[in-house]
Coordinates of C-alpha atoms in Angstrom, one line a residue:
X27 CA 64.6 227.9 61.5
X28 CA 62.7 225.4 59.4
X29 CA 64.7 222.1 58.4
X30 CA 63.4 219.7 55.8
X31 CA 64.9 217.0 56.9
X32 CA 64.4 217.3 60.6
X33 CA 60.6 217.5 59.6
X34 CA 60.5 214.3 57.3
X35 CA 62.9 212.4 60.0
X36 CA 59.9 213.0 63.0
X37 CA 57.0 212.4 60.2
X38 CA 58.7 208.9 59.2
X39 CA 59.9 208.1 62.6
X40 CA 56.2 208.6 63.5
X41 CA 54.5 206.7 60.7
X42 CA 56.7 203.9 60.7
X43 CA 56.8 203.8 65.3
X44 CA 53.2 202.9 65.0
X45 CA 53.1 200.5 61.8
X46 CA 55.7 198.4 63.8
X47 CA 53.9 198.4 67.2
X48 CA 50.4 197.5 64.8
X49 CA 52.3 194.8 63.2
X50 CA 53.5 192.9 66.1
X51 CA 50.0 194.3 68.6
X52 CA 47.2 193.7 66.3
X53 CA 48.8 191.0 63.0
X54 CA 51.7 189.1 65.8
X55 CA 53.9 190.1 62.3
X56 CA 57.2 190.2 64.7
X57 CA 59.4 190.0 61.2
X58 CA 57.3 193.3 60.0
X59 CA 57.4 194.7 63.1
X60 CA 61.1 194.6 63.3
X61 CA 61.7 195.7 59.4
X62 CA 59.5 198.8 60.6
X63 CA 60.7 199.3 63.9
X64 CA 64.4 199.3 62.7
X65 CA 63.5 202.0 60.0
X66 CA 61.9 203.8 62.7
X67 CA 65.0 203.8 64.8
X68 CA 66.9 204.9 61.9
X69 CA 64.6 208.1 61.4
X70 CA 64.5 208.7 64.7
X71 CA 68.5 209.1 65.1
X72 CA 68.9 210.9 62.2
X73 CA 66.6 213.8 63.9
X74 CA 68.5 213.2 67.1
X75 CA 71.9 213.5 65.5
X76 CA 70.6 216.5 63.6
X77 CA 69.1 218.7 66.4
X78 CA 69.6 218.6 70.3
X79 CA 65.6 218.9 71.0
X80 CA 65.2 216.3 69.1
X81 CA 67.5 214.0 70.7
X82 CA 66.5 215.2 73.9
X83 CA 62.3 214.0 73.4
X84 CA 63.4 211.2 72.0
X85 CA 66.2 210.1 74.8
X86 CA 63.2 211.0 76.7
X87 CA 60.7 209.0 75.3
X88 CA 63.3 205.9 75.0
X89 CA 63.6 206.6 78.9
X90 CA 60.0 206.8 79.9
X91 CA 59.1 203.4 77.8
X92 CA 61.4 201.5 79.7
X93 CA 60.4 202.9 83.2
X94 CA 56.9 202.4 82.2
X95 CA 57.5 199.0 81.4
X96 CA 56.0 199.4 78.2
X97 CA 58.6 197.5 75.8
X98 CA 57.2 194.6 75.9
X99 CA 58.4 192.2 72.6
X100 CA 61.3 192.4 70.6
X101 CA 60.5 195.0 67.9
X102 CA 61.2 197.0 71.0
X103 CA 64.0 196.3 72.0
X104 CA 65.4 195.9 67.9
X105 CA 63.8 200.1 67.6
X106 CA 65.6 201.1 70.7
X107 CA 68.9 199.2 69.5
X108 CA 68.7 200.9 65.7
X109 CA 68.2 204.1 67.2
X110 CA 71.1 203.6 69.4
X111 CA 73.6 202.5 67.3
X112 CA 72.7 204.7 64.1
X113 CA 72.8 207.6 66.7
X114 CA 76.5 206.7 67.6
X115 CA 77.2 206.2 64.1
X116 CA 75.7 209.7 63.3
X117 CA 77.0 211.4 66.4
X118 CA 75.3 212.6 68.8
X119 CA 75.0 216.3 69.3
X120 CA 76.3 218.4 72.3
X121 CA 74.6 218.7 75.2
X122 CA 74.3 221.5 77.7
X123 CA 72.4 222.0 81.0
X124 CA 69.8 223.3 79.9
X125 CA 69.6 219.8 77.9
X126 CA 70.1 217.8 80.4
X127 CA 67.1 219.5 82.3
X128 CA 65.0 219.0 78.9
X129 CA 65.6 215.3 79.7
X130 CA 64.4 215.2 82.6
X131 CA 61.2 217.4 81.7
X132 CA 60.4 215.3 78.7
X133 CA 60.8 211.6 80.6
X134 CA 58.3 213.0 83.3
X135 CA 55.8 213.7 80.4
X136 CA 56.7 210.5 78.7
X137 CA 56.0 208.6 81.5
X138 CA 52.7 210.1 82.7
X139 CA 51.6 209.6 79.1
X140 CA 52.5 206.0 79.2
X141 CA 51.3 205.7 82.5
X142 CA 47.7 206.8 81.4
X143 CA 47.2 205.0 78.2
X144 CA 45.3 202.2 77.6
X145 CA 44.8 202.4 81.9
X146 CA 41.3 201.6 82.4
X147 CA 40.9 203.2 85.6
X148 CA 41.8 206.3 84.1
X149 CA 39.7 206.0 81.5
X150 CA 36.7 205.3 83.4
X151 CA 37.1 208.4 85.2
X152 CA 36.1 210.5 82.5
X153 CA 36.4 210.7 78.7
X154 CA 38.8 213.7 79.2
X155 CA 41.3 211.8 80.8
X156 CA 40.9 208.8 78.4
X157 CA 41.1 211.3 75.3
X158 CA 44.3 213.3 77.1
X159 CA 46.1 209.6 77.8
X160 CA 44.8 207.6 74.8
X161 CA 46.6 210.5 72.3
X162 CA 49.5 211.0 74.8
X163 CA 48.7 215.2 75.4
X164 CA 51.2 215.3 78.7
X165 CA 54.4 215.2 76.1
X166 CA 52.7 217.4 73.8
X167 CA 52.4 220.2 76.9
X168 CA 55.3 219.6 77.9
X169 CA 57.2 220.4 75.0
X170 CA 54.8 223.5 74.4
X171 CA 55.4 224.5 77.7
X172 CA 59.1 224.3 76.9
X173 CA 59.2 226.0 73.9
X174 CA 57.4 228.8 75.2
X175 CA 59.7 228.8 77.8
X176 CA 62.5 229.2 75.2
X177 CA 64.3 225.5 75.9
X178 CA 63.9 224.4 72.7
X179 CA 62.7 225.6 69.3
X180 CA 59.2 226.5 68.9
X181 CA 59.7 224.2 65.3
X182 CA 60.6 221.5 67.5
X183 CA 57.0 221.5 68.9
X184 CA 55.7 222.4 65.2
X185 CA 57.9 219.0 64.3
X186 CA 56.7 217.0 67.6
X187 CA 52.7 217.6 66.3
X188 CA 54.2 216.1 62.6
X189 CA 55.0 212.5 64.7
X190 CA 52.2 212.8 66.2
X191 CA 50.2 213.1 63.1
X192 CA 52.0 211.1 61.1
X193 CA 51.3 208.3 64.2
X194 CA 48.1 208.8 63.8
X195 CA 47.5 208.4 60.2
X196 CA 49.6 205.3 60.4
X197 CA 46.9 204.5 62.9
X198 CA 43.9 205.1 60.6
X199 CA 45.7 203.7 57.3
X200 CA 46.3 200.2 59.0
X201 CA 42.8 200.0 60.5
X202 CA 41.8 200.5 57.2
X203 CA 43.6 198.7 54.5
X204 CA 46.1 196.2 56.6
X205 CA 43.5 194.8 59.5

């Protein structure tokens, strides 16, 4: 079923994941960065303490970053430690196998997308591949492939696309107005 709030928690989490990583990439705002990324984190936990899928992609997503090596400054690490610590406050919701095997789906996606973007020898190979790793498609299969598969909601998907869209006009929105 539909849940407002679920929704607006993965749109914001989205919007305000990429304003912080634009702040500190592109302006080297680090006290922006950390405003957004902690409002971010915030969003993010409140999804995750709302629904299992969510907390799941996100653990998942928190997972593949670091084995990817891809936090690299301290909005970062400040994001990951909001998230964490609102989550506890929250509570974090029950987990069951089949969870635990989401997980473990969702890092391998994760971590193929991070893998892939911005890799220049991937991109060279063809503009597929630099299209399919420069939007970061492997999580978005994955989690289709998963909600087909009945392991999680299909409006978890549905709310996955609203990050991702919500990323992306973040994206668009500071190339235009804040750069």
């Amino acid at each position: 079923m539909f849940n407002p709030i679920i929704a607006l928690s993965y749109i914001s989490s989205g919007f305000f994941m990429k304003i912080s990583d634009d702040e500190y990439d592109e302006k080297n705002n680090k006290i922006l960065a950390i405003i957004f990324g902690i409002v971010c984190g915030a969003f993010t936990a409140l999804a995750s303490s709302m629904s299992t899928d969510a907390a799941c992609i996100f653990i998942a997503i928190l997972i593949g970053n670091i084995l990817a090596q891809k936090v690299d400054g301290i909005h970062h690490v400040v994001t990951m430690l909001s998230f964490l610590i609102v989550l506890v406050f929250l509570g974090l919701p029950a987990f069951s196998r089949p969870s635990i095997l989401v997980v473990m789906i969702c890092v391998a996606g994760a971590l193929i997308d991070e893998k892939g973007n911005d890799n220049e020898i991937l991109y060279e190979k063809s503009k597929f591949l630099m299209y399919f790793f420069d939007y970061r498609f492997a999580l978005k299969v994955v989690i289709l492939a998963l909600a087909l598969f009945g392991l999680v909601d299909i409006w978890t998907f549905v709310y996955f696309l609203c990050f991702e869209i919500a990323y992306e006009i973040a994206r668009v929105l500071f190339e235009k107005f804040i750069l």
